[in-house]
PDB file of C-alpha atoms in Angstrom:
ATOM      1  CA  ILE X1451      47.885 217.131 103.911  1.00  0.00           C
ATOM      2  CA  ASN X1452      51.472 216.680 105.064  1.00  0.00           C
ATOM      3  CA  PRO X1453      53.744 218.156 102.303  1.00  0.00           C
ATOM      4  CA  LYS X1454      56.488 215.560 102.851  1.00  0.00           C
ATOM      5  CA  LEU X1455      53.975 212.720 102.664  1.00  0.00           C
ATOM      6  CA  MET X1456      52.772 214.191  99.369  1.00  0.00           C
ATOM      7  CA  ARG X1457      56.375 214.362  98.135  1.00  0.00           C
ATOM      8  CA  ASP X1458      57.048 210.753  99.149  1.00  0.00           C
ATOM      9  CA  TYR X1459      53.866 209.734  97.325  1.00  0.00           C
ATOM     10  CA  ILE X1460      54.999 211.529  94.134  1.00  0.00           C
ATOM     11  CA  LEU X1461      58.506 210.006  94.259  1.00  0.00           C
ATOM     12  CA  SER X1462      57.313 206.452  94.945  1.00  0.00           C
ATOM     13  CA  HIS X1463      54.183 205.955  92.808  1.00  0.00           C
ATOM     14  CA  THR X1464      56.115 205.564  89.568  1.00  0.00           C
ATOM     15  CA  ASP X1465      53.426 203.673  87.622  1.00  0.00           C
ATOM     16  CA  LEU X1466      50.802 206.336  88.276  1.00  0.00           C
ATOM     17  CA  PHE X1467      52.961 209.316  87.353  1.00  0.00           C
ATOM     18  CA  GLY X1468      54.648 207.464  84.469  1.00  0.00           C
ATOM     19  CA  THR X1469      51.285 206.546  82.940  1.00  0.00           C
ATOM     20  CA  LEU X1470      50.047 210.135  83.279  1.00  0.00           C
ATOM     21  CA  SER X1471      53.268 211.710  81.983  1.00  0.00           C
ATOM     22  CA  THR X1472      54.427 209.653  78.969  1.00  0.00           C
ATOM     23  CA  PRO X1473      51.594 210.797  76.630  1.00  0.00           C
ATOM     24  CA  ILE X1474      52.514 214.454  77.327  1.00  0.00           C
ATOM     25  CA  ALA X1475      56.204 213.933  78.110  1.00  0.00           C
ATOM     26  CA  PRO X1476      57.629 217.022  76.311  1.00  0.00           C
ATOM     27  CA  LEU X1477      55.317 219.296  78.320  1.00  0.00           C
ATOM     28  CA  VAL X1478      55.939 217.538  81.652  1.00  0.00           C
ATOM     29  CA  ASN X1479      59.729 217.584  81.111  1.00  0.00           C
ATOM     30  CA  LYS X1480      59.669 221.289  80.274  1.00  0.00           C
ATOM     31  CA  ILE X1481      57.621 222.117  83.379  1.00  0.00           C
ATOM     32  CA  THR X1482      59.682 220.037  85.837  1.00  0.00           C
ATOM     33  CA  ASP X1483      62.913 221.429  84.363  1.00  0.00           C
ATOM     34  CA  SER X1484      61.984 225.078  84.867  1.00  0.00           C
ATOM     35  CA  LYS X1485      63.771 226.948  87.659  1.00  0.00           C
ATOM     36  CA  ILE X1486      60.524 228.455  88.935  1.00  0.00           C
ATOM     37  CA  ILE X1487      58.866 225.037  89.303  1.00  0.00           C
ATOM     38  CA  LYS X1488      61.986 223.621  90.985  1.00  0.00           C
ATOM     39  CA  THR X1489      61.928 226.484  93.503  1.00  0.00           C
ATOM     40  CA  ILE X1490      58.200 225.995  94.137  1.00  0.00           C
ATOM     41  CA  MET X1491      58.680 222.229  94.674  1.00  0.00           C
ATOM     42  CA  ASP X1492      61.607 222.956  97.003  1.00  0.00           C
ATOM     43  CA  LYS X1493      59.503 225.349  99.116  1.00  0.00           C
ATOM     44  CA  THR X1494      56.240 223.359  99.098  1.00  0.00           C
ATOM     45  CA  VAL X1495      57.001 219.622  99.009  1.00  0.00           C
ATOM     46  CA  ALA X1496      60.741 219.630  99.836  1.00  0.00           C
ATOM     47  CA  ILE X1497      62.067 218.126  96.587  1.00  0.00           C
ATOM     48  CA  ASP X1498      65.485 219.778  96.480  1.00  0.00           C
ATOM     49  CA  LYS X1499      65.774 222.557  93.883  1.00  0.00           C
ATOM     50  CA  HIS X1500      69.237 221.373  92.811  1.00  0.00           C
ATOM     51  CA  LYS X1501      67.816 218.050  91.642  1.00  0.00           C
ATOM     52  CA  SER X1502      66.324 217.447  88.206  1.00  0.00           C
ATOM     53  CA  LEU X1503      63.406 215.050  88.207  1.00  0.00           C
ATOM     54  CA  PRO X1504      63.892 212.151  85.758  1.00  0.00           C
ATOM     55  CA  LYS X1505      62.814 212.957  82.201  1.00  0.00           C
ATOM     56  CA  TYR X1506      59.888 211.014  80.772  1.00  0.00           C
ATOM     57  CA  SER X1507      59.860 209.381  77.370  1.00  0.00           C
ATOM     58  CA  PHE X1508      57.201 210.378  74.850  1.00  0.00           C
ATOM     59  CA  GLY X1509      55.467 206.996  74.674  1.00  0.00           C
ATOM     60  CA  SER X1510      56.218 203.939  76.800  1.00  0.00           C
ATOM     61  CA  PHE X1511      58.394 200.897  76.082  1.00  0.00           C
ATOM     62  CA  ARG X1512      55.342 198.596  76.212  1.00  0.00           C
ATOM     63  CA  HIS X1513      53.660 200.736  73.566  1.00  0.00           C
ATOM     64  CA  TRP X1514      56.711 200.340  71.286  1.00  0.00           C
ATOM     65  CA  TYR X1515      56.950 196.610  72.014  1.00  0.00           C
ATOM     66  CA  LYS X1516      53.399 195.863  70.805  1.00  0.00           C
ATOM     67  CA  LYS X1517      54.594 196.472  67.238  1.00  0.00           C
ATOM     68  CA  GLN X1518      57.518 194.043  67.770  1.00  0.00           C
ATOM     69  CA  ALA X1519      55.644 191.197  69.472  1.00  0.00           C
ATOM     70  CA  ASN X1520      55.029 189.170  66.284  1.00  0.00           C
ATOM     71  CA  THR X1521      58.672 189.424  65.176  1.00  0.00           C
ATOM     72  CA  GLN X1522      59.846 188.371  68.642  1.00  0.00           C
ATOM     73  CA  ALA X1523      57.590 185.310  68.666  1.00  0.00           C
ATOM     74  CA  GLN X1524      59.422 183.908  65.607  1.00  0.00           C
ATOM     75  CA  PHE X1525      62.594 183.177  67.610  1.00  0.00           C
ATOM     76  CA  GLU X1526      62.839 179.619  68.860  1.00  0.00           C
ATOM     77  CA  ARG X1527      64.567 180.610  72.120  1.00  0.00           C
ATOM     78  CA  GLN X1528      62.769 183.098  74.325  1.00  0.00           C
ATOM     79  CA  ILE X1529      63.280 185.051  77.530  1.00  0.00           C
ATOM     80  CA  SER X1530      60.728 187.040  79.535  1.00  0.00           C
ATOM     81  CA  TYR X1531      61.757 190.607  80.309  1.00  0.00           C
ATOM     82  CA  PHE X1532      60.798 192.413  83.513  1.00  0.00           C
ATOM     83  CA  HIS X1533      61.468 195.909  82.170  1.00  0.00           C
ATOM     84  CA  GLY X1534      60.563 197.960  85.263  1.00  0.00           C
ATOM     85  CA  CYS X1535      59.388 201.576  85.454  1.00  0.00           C
ATOM     86  CA  TYR X1536      62.614 203.198  84.282  1.00  0.00           C
ATOM     87  CA  VAL X1537      62.643 201.407  80.914  1.00  0.00           C
ATOM     88  CA  ASN X1538      58.897 201.756  80.463  1.00  0.00           C
ATOM     89  CA  TYR X1539      58.509 205.460  81.234  1.00  0.00           C
ATOM     90  CA  ASN X1540      61.954 207.102  81.220  1.00  0.00           C
ATOM     91  CA  ASN X1541      64.301 205.194  78.935  1.00  0.00           C
ATOM     92  CA  PRO X1542      62.596 202.839  76.447  1.00  0.00           C
ATOM     93  CA  GLN X1543      65.845 202.922  74.456  1.00  0.00           C
ATOM     94  CA  LEU X1544      67.435 200.546  76.986  1.00  0.00           C
ATOM     95  CA  GLY X1545      64.613 198.047  76.391  1.00  0.00           C
ATOM     96  CA  LYS X1546      65.010 198.460  72.625  1.00  0.00           C
ATOM     97  CA  ASP X1547      68.767 197.896  72.995  1.00  0.00           C
ATOM     98  CA  LEU X1548      68.123 194.675  74.924  1.00  0.00           C
ATOM     99  CA  VAL X1549      65.772 193.427  72.195  1.00  0.00           C
ATOM    100  CA  LYS X1550      68.356 194.300  69.515  1.00  0.00           C
ATOM    101  CA  LEU X1551      71.179 192.570  71.407  1.00  0.00           C
ATOM    102  CA  LEU X1552      69.256 189.381  72.227  1.00  0.00           C
ATOM    103  CA  ASN X1553      67.886 189.167  68.681  1.00  0.00           C
ATOM    104  CA  ALA X1554      71.488 189.280  67.408  1.00  0.00           C
ATOM    105  CA  MET X1555      72.012 186.211  69.637  1.00  0.00           C
ATOM    106  CA  ASN X1556      68.929 184.495  68.166  1.00  0.00           C
ATOM    107  CA  ILE X1557      66.861 185.000  71.310  1.00  0.00           C
ATOM    108  CA  GLY X1558      63.380 186.517  71.250  1.00  0.00           C
ATOM    109  CA  VAL X1559      62.020 188.787  73.976  1.00  0.00           C
ATOM    110  CA  LYS X1560      58.634 188.328  75.611  1.00  0.00           C
ATOM    111  CA  LEU X1561      57.086 190.715  78.111  1.00  0.00           C
ATOM    112  CA  LEU X1562      55.064 189.594  81.092  1.00  0.00           C
ATOM    113  CA  LYS X1563      51.329 189.879  80.414  1.00  0.00           C
ATOM    114  CA  LYS X1564      51.306 192.699  82.978  1.00  0.00           C
ATOM    115  CA  GLU X1565      53.753 194.092  85.510  1.00  0.00           C
ATOM    116  CA  LYS X1566      53.845 196.806  88.146  1.00  0.00           C
ATOM    117  CA  CYS X1567      56.702 198.734  89.754  1.00  0.00           C
ATOM    118  CA  CYS X1568      58.992 196.271  91.569  1.00  0.00           C
ATOM    119  CA  GLY X1569      58.160 198.128  94.786  1.00  0.00           C
ATOM    120  CA  VAL X1570      61.548 199.471  95.884  1.00  0.00           C
ATOM    121  CA  PRO X1571      60.558 203.180  95.865  1.00  0.00           C
ATOM    122  CA  LEU X1572      57.368 202.248  97.712  1.00  0.00           C
ATOM    123  CA  ILE X1573      59.300 200.330 100.388  1.00  0.00           C
ATOM    124  CA  ALA X1574      61.807 203.194 100.763  1.00  0.00           C
ATOM    125  CA  ASN X1575      59.030 205.748 101.252  1.00  0.00           C
ATOM    126  CA  GLY X1576      56.948 203.750 103.703  1.00  0.00           C
ATOM    127  CA  PHE X1577      54.162 202.478 101.416  1.00  0.00           C
ATOM    128  CA  HIS X1578      54.638 198.836 102.410  1.00  0.00           C
ATOM    129  CA  ASP X1579      51.065 197.659 101.753  1.00  0.00           C
ATOM    130  CA  LYS X1580      51.166 198.986  98.190  1.00  0.00           C
ATOM    131  CA  ALA X1581      54.627 197.436  97.689  1.00  0.00           C
ATOM    132  CA  ARG X1582      53.323 194.064  98.913  1.00  0.00           C
ATOM    133  CA  LYS X1583      50.349 194.237  96.516  1.00  0.00           C
ATOM    134  CA  ASN X1584      52.709 195.042  93.639  1.00  0.00           C
ATOM    135  CA  ALA X1585      54.950 192.123  94.628  1.00  0.00           C
ATOM    136  CA  GLN X1586      52.014 189.682  94.733  1.00  0.00           C
ATOM    137  CA  PHE X1587      50.827 190.977  91.342  1.00  0.00           C
ATOM    138  CA  ASN X1588      54.306 190.597  89.803  1.00  0.00           C
ATOM    139  CA  VAL X1589      54.889 187.117  91.252  1.00  0.00           C
ATOM    140  CA  LYS X1590      51.520 186.017  89.824  1.00  0.00           C
ATOM    141  CA  HIS X1591      52.447 187.206  86.316  1.00  0.00           C
ATOM    142  CA  MET X1592      56.024 185.909  86.500  1.00  0.00           C
ATOM    143  CA  THR X1593      54.705 182.506  87.613  1.00  0.00           C
ATOM    144  CA  GLU X1594      52.332 182.463  84.627  1.00  0.00           C
ATOM    145  CA  ALA X1595      55.238 183.211  82.259  1.00  0.00           C
ATOM    146  CA  VAL X1596      57.364 180.432  83.752  1.00  0.00           C
ATOM    147  CA  GLU X1597      54.519 177.888  83.702  1.00  0.00           C
ATOM    148  CA  GLN X1598      53.417 178.746  80.155  1.00  0.00           C
ATOM    149  CA  PHE X1599      56.742 179.332  78.428  1.00  0.00           C
ATOM    150  CA  ASN X1600      59.437 178.064  80.838  1.00  0.00           C
ATOM    151  CA  THR X1601      61.542 181.176  80.119  1.00  0.00           C
ATOM    152  CA  PRO X1602      64.117 182.810  82.345  1.00  0.00           C
ATOM    153  CA  ILE X1603      62.900 186.185  83.665  1.00  0.00           C
ATOM    154  CA  LEU X1604      65.550 188.823  83.094  1.00  0.00           C
ATOM    155  CA  SER X1605      65.861 192.343  84.424  1.00  0.00           C
ATOM    156  CA  THR X1606      68.145 195.181  83.289  1.00  0.00           C
ATOM    157  CA  SER X1607      67.764 197.095  86.571  1.00  0.00           C
ATOM    158  CA  SER X1608      70.003 196.048  89.449  1.00  0.00           C
ATOM    159  CA  THR X1609      67.388 197.481  91.828  1.00  0.00           C
ATOM    160  CA  CYS X1610      64.422 195.595  90.348  1.00  0.00           C
ATOM    161  CA  SER X1611      66.513 192.437  90.235  1.00  0.00           C
ATOM    162  CA  LEU X1612      67.380 192.622  93.936  1.00  0.00           C
ATOM    163  CA  ALA X1613      63.733 193.322  94.803  1.00  0.00           C
ATOM    164  CA  LEU X1614      62.303 190.413  92.791  1.00  0.00           C
ATOM    165  CA  LYS X1615      64.780 187.937  94.273  1.00  0.00           C
ATOM    166  CA  GLN X1616      65.565 189.139  97.793  1.00  0.00           C
ATOM    167  CA  GLU X1617      63.153 191.803  98.995  1.00  0.00           C
ATOM    168  CA  TYR X1618      59.937 190.020  98.035  1.00  0.00           C
ATOM    169  CA  PRO X1619      60.522 187.096 100.418  1.00  0.00           C
ATOM    170  CA  HIS X1620      62.619 188.842 103.090  1.00  0.00           C
ATOM    171  CA  VAL X1621      61.123 192.347 103.318  1.00  0.00           C
ATOM    172  CA  LEU X1622      57.571 191.967 102.000  1.00  0.00           C
ATOM    173  CA  ASN X1623      56.997 188.343 102.988  1.00  0.00           C
ATOM    174  CA  VAL X1624      55.825 187.445  99.459  1.00  0.00           C
ATOM    175  CA  ASP X1625      56.678 183.897  98.385  1.00  0.00           C
ATOM    176  CA  ASN X1626      58.655 183.773  95.130  1.00  0.00           C
ATOM    177  CA  SER X1627      60.105 180.277  95.681  1.00  0.00           C
ATOM    178  CA  LYS X1628      58.396 178.762  92.604  1.00  0.00           C
ATOM    179  CA  ILE X1629      60.136 181.182  90.242  1.00  0.00           C
ATOM    180  CA  MET X1630      63.304 182.052  92.180  1.00  0.00           C
ATOM    181  CA  HIS X1631      65.462 179.765  89.987  1.00  0.00           C
ATOM    182  CA  LYS X1632      64.215 181.587  86.862  1.00  0.00           C
ATOM    183  CA  LEU X1633      64.973 185.141  88.030  1.00  0.00           C
ATOM    184  CA  GLU X1634      68.258 186.530  86.745  1.00  0.00           C
ATOM    185  CA  PHE X1635      69.984 189.848  86.272  1.00  0.00           C
ATOM    186  CA  ILE X1636      70.911 190.509  82.654  1.00  0.00           C
ATOM    187  CA  THR X1637      74.736 190.597  82.819  1.00  0.00           C
ATOM    188  CA  PRO X1638      75.343 187.097  84.288  1.00  0.00           C
ATOM    189  CA  PHE X1639      72.915 185.733  81.673  1.00  0.00           C
ATOM    190  CA  LEU X1640      74.734 187.487  78.812  1.00  0.00           C
ATOM    191  CA  LEU X1641      78.207 186.534  80.033  1.00  0.00           C
ATOM    192  CA  ARG X1642      77.204 182.879  80.293  1.00  0.00           C
ATOM    193  CA  GLU X1643      75.808 182.970  76.745  1.00  0.00           C
ATOM    194  CA  PHE X1644      78.997 184.635  75.461  1.00  0.00           C
ATOM    195  CA  MET X1645      81.219 182.050  77.210  1.00  0.00           C
ATOM    196  CA  ASN X1646      79.108 179.228  75.776  1.00  0.00           C
ATOM    197  CA  GLY X1647      79.753 180.481  72.251  1.00  0.00           C
ATOM    198  CA  ASN X1648      76.569 182.486  71.656  1.00  0.00           C
ATOM    199  CA  MET X1649      78.348 185.789  71.219  1.00  0.00           C
ATOM    200  CA  PRO X1650      77.335 188.305  68.556  1.00  0.00           C
ATOM    201  CA  THR X1651      80.055 189.928  66.467  1.00  0.00           C
ATOM    202  CA  LEU X1652      81.157 193.135  68.162  1.00  0.00           C
ATOM    203  CA  LYS X1653      83.047 195.880  66.374  1.00  0.00           C
ATOM    204  CA  PRO X1654      86.152 197.328  68.051  1.00  0.00           C
ATOM    205  CA  VAL X1655      85.594 200.446  70.148  1.00  0.00           C
ATOM    206  CA  ASN X1656      88.646 202.548  70.881  1.00  0.00           C
ATOM    207  CA  LYS X1657      87.206 204.231  73.946  1.00  0.00           C
ATOM    208  CA  THR X1658      87.862 204.401  77.664  1.00  0.00           C
ATOM    209  CA  ILE X1659      84.993 203.877  80.081  1.00  0.00           C
ATOM    210  CA  VAL X1660      84.687 204.096  83.846  1.00  0.00           C
ATOM    211  CA  TYR X1661      82.458 201.517  85.491  1.00  0.00           C
ATOM    212  CA  HIS X1662      80.523 202.341  88.664  1.00  0.00           C
ATOM    213  CA  THR X1663      79.213 199.393  90.668  1.00  0.00           C
ATOM    214  CA  PRO X1664      75.699 200.095  92.005  1.00  0.00           C
ATOM    215  CA  CYS X1665      75.215 199.235  95.693  1.00  0.00           C
ATOM    216  CA  HIS X1666      72.404 196.791  94.892  1.00  0.00           C
ATOM    217  CA  LEU X1667      74.624 194.905  92.441  1.00  0.00           C
ATOM    218  CA  GLU X1668      77.558 194.922  94.864  1.00  0.00           C
ATOM    219  CA  ARG X1669      75.340 193.451  97.598  1.00  0.00           C
ATOM    220  CA  SER X1670      74.083 190.792  95.190  1.00  0.00           C
ATOM    221  CA  GLY X1671      77.667 189.813  94.322  1.00  0.00           C
ATOM    222  CA  LEU X1672      77.020 190.334  90.607  1.00  0.00           C
ATOM    223  CA  ALA X1673      79.290 193.266  89.709  1.00  0.00           C
ATOM    224  CA  ILE X1674      82.058 190.952  88.450  1.00  0.00           C
ATOM    225  CA  PHE X1675      79.728 189.670  85.706  1.00  0.00           C
ATOM    226  CA  THR X1676      79.185 193.176  84.340  1.00  0.00           C
ATOM    227  CA  ILE X1677      82.916 193.907  84.490  1.00  0.00           C
ATOM    228  CA  GLU X1678      83.824 190.691  82.637  1.00  0.00           C
ATOM    229  CA  LEU X1679      81.064 191.355  80.102  1.00  0.00           C
ATOM    230  CA  LEU X1680      82.465 194.826  79.364  1.00  0.00           C
ATOM    231  CA  ARG X1681      85.906 193.248  78.858  1.00  0.00           C
ATOM    232  CA  THR X1682      84.547 191.172  75.966  1.00  0.00           C
ATOM    233  CA  ILE X1683      84.196 194.348  73.866  1.00  0.00           C
ATOM    234  CA  PRO X1684      87.264 194.616  71.598  1.00  0.00           C
ATOM    235  CA  GLY X1685      89.394 197.740  72.074  1.00  0.00           C
ATOM    236  CA  LEU X1686      87.455 198.994  75.090  1.00  0.00           C
ATOM    237  CA  LYS X1687      89.557 200.182  78.030  1.00  0.00           C
ATOM    238  CA  VAL X1688      87.644 199.439  81.237  1.00  0.00           C
ATOM    239  CA  ILE X1689      88.497 201.392  84.388  1.00  0.00           C
ATOM    240  CA  VAL X1690      86.736 199.872  87.386  1.00  0.00           C
ATOM    241  CA  LEU X1691      86.174 202.644  89.905  1.00  0.00           C
ATOM    242  CA  ASN X1692      86.769 202.033  93.579  1.00  0.00           C
ATOM    243  CA  SER X1693      83.034 202.520  93.847  1.00  0.00           C
ATOM    244  CA  GLU X1694      81.500 204.040  96.884  1.00  0.00           C
ATOM    245  CA  CYS X1695      77.769 204.776  96.955  1.00  0.00           C
ATOM    246  CA  CYS X1696      76.830 207.518  94.465  1.00  0.00           C
ATOM    247  CA  GLY X1697      74.763 209.123  97.237  1.00  0.00           C
ATOM    248  CA  SER X1698      71.422 209.037  95.476  1.00  0.00           C
ATOM    249  CA  ALA X1699      70.143 205.892  97.228  1.00  0.00           C
ATOM    250  CA  GLY X1700      67.063 205.805  95.016  1.00  0.00           C
ATOM    251  CA  THR X1701      64.686 208.615  96.000  1.00  0.00           C
ATOM    252  CA  TYR X1702      66.724 209.580  99.110  1.00  0.00           C
ATOM    253  CA  GLY X1703      68.872 212.169  97.328  1.00  0.00           C
ATOM    254  CA  PHE X1704      65.874 213.998  95.838  1.00  0.00           C
ATOM    255  CA  LYS X1705      64.682 215.057  99.298  1.00  0.00           C
ATOM    256  CA  LYS X1706      65.656 218.507 100.526  1.00  0.00           C
ATOM    257  CA  GLU X1707      66.602 217.284 104.007  1.00  0.00           C
ATOM    258  CA  ASN X1708      68.969 214.664 102.502  1.00  0.00           C
ATOM    259  CA  TYR X1709      70.494 216.584  99.594  1.00  0.00           C
ATOM    260  CA  GLU X1710      73.638 217.767 101.397  1.00  0.00           C
ATOM    261  CA  VAL X1711      74.409 214.312 102.830  1.00  0.00           C
ATOM    262  CA  SER X1712      73.716 212.753  99.421  1.00  0.00           C
ATOM    263  CA  MET X1713      76.274 215.048  97.763  1.00  0.00           C
ATOM    264  CA  LYS X1714      78.886 214.395 100.468  1.00  0.00           C
ATOM    265  CA  ILE X1715      78.478 210.635  99.975  1.00  0.00           C
ATOM    266  CA  GLY X1716      78.859 210.957  96.194  1.00  0.00           C
ATOM    267  CA  LYS X1717      81.755 213.446  96.239  1.00  0.00           C
ATOM    268  CA  GLY X1718      84.522 210.815  96.219  1.00  0.00           C
ATOM    269  CA  LEU X1719      82.945 209.000  93.290  1.00  0.00           C
ATOM    270  CA  PHE X1720      82.451 212.211  91.263  1.00  0.00           C
ATOM    271  CA  GLU X1721      86.129 213.126  91.840  1.00  0.00           C
ATOM    272  CA  GLN X1722      87.287 209.672  90.684  1.00  0.00           C
ATOM    273  CA  ILE X1723      85.157 209.964  87.539  1.00  0.00           C
ATOM    274  CA  LYS X1724      86.445 213.457  86.717  1.00  0.00           C
ATOM    275  CA  GLN X1725      90.084 212.355  87.152  1.00  0.00           C
ATOM    276  CA  ALA X1726      89.721 209.213  85.035  1.00  0.00           C
ATOM    277  CA  ASN X1727      89.547 211.121  81.740  1.00  0.00           C
ATOM    278  CA  ALA X1728      87.121 208.578  80.255  1.00  0.00           C
ATOM    279  CA  ASP X1729      84.798 208.940  77.259  1.00  0.00           C
ATOM    280  CA  PHE X1730      81.726 207.904  79.223  1.00  0.00           C
ATOM    281  CA  ALA X1731      80.572 206.140  82.362  1.00  0.00           C
ATOM    282  CA  ILE X1732      78.809 202.786  82.653  1.00  0.00           C
ATOM    283  CA  THR X1733      76.471 201.669  85.422  1.00  0.00           C
ATOM    284  CA  ASP X1734      73.641 199.126  85.727  1.00  0.00           C
ATOM    285  CA  CYS X1735      71.432 201.315  87.937  1.00  0.00           C
ATOM    286  CA  GLU X1736      69.122 204.118  86.837  1.00  0.00           C
ATOM    287  CA  THR X1737      69.388 206.278  89.969  1.00  0.00           C
ATOM    288  CA  CYS X1738      73.207 205.995  89.880  1.00  0.00           C
ATOM    289  CA  LYS X1739      73.011 207.111  86.240  1.00  0.00           C
ATOM    290  CA  TRP X1740      70.967 210.214  87.078  1.00  0.00           C
ATOM    291  CA  GLN X1741      73.335 211.107  89.920  1.00  0.00           C
ATOM    292  CA  ILE X1742      76.495 210.693  87.788  1.00  0.00           C
ATOM    293  CA  ASP X1743      74.974 212.529  84.786  1.00  0.00           C
ATOM    294  CA  GLU X1744      74.008 215.422  87.037  1.00  0.00           C
ATOM    295  CA  ASN X1745      77.311 215.758  88.898  1.00  0.00           C
ATOM    296  CA  THR X1746      79.973 215.006  86.275  1.00  0.00           C
ATOM    297  CA  ASP X1747      80.478 215.938  82.621  1.00  0.00           C
ATOM    298  CA  LEU X1748      80.159 212.341  81.468  1.00  0.00           C
ATOM    299  CA  GLU X1749      77.198 210.677  79.848  1.00  0.00           C
ATOM    300  CA  THR X1750      76.315 207.467  81.697  1.00  0.00           C
ATOM    301  CA  ILE X1751      74.954 204.447  79.845  1.00  0.00           C
ATOM    302  CA  HIS X1752      73.883 200.911  80.673  1.00  0.00           C
ATOM    303  CA  PRO X1753      76.169 197.977  79.720  1.00  0.00           C
ATOM    304  CA  VAL X1754      73.376 196.545  77.524  1.00  0.00           C
ATOM    305  CA  SER X1755      73.143 199.804  75.550  1.00  0.00           C
ATOM    306  CA  LEU X1756      76.906 199.839  75.047  1.00  0.00           C
ATOM    307  CA  LEU X1757      76.850 196.249  73.748  1.00  0.00           C
ATOM    308  CA  ALA X1758      73.963 197.089  71.402  1.00  0.00           C
ATOM    309  CA  GLN X1759      75.939 200.051  70.035  1.00  0.00           C
ATOM    310  CA  CYS X1760      78.938 197.769  69.445  1.00  0.00           C
ATOM    311  CA  LEU X1761      77.033 195.201  67.372  1.00  0.00           C
ATOM    312  CA  ALA X1762      78.586 194.772  63.943  1.00  0.00           C
ATOM    313  CA  GLU X1763      75.897 195.800  61.464  1.00  0.00           C
TER     314      GLU X1763
END
């Protein structure tokens, strides 16, 4: 078997490896974090030894949500949440933060009956047939949610959001026209709610943050919504970076043959972040987060998590 093909398979089949890893997350995280394993992966399947593979959560977001479903159903207004692989397997806290924030705005959160990876890592690694099947599966379940409940379908990942709206019809030739008007990234939805008077009470935060615009959000023209949303937090100083690509480009930066280029691309951004003297960094994209966490001293969080932390108890 071709080692690089094996590597591309591992990096792109997020549902498979997420499902296998979350029940034994502490063990998996310990193994993939060890220097010996990193060196072996570097030599055998060309995952660069300088890169840390994303940590898995012990238990998935969907597993946590099952216990919340009845509470969520009691809200009169509802949204459907396309949580994606990152929230489900790596960072359920972001999903929990979204539920907390929307509940404070008197909005309940539904999940789709089922969902699969949006398909972006599959497209990027050449598994187009699998990506198309995932897209058809997701469109089917999103259509059901819209027909049954007439909810908007929100995503917290700028990458998933771009895929659901743009890449399904244009790259994978999967028709999403019936639900297109219901698909929305989270920050424009929240900003509109805030501007229309449905704004939860936020406590003042005397902190400075740097905001990095993910490429996918920039291309979608949605970065301004996140920036304006961050500016609604009292006392928060928002520094908008002159964002260039962080260099990760999804799974690209994990590959040994791309690592050097990836770091050169991200260098300008890392320098800007280091010079800004901020308390933490904000970005809407999970792979940007991993790249910034790994190459600067700042913790990087999602705008939704920041808002949830600022809720007045």
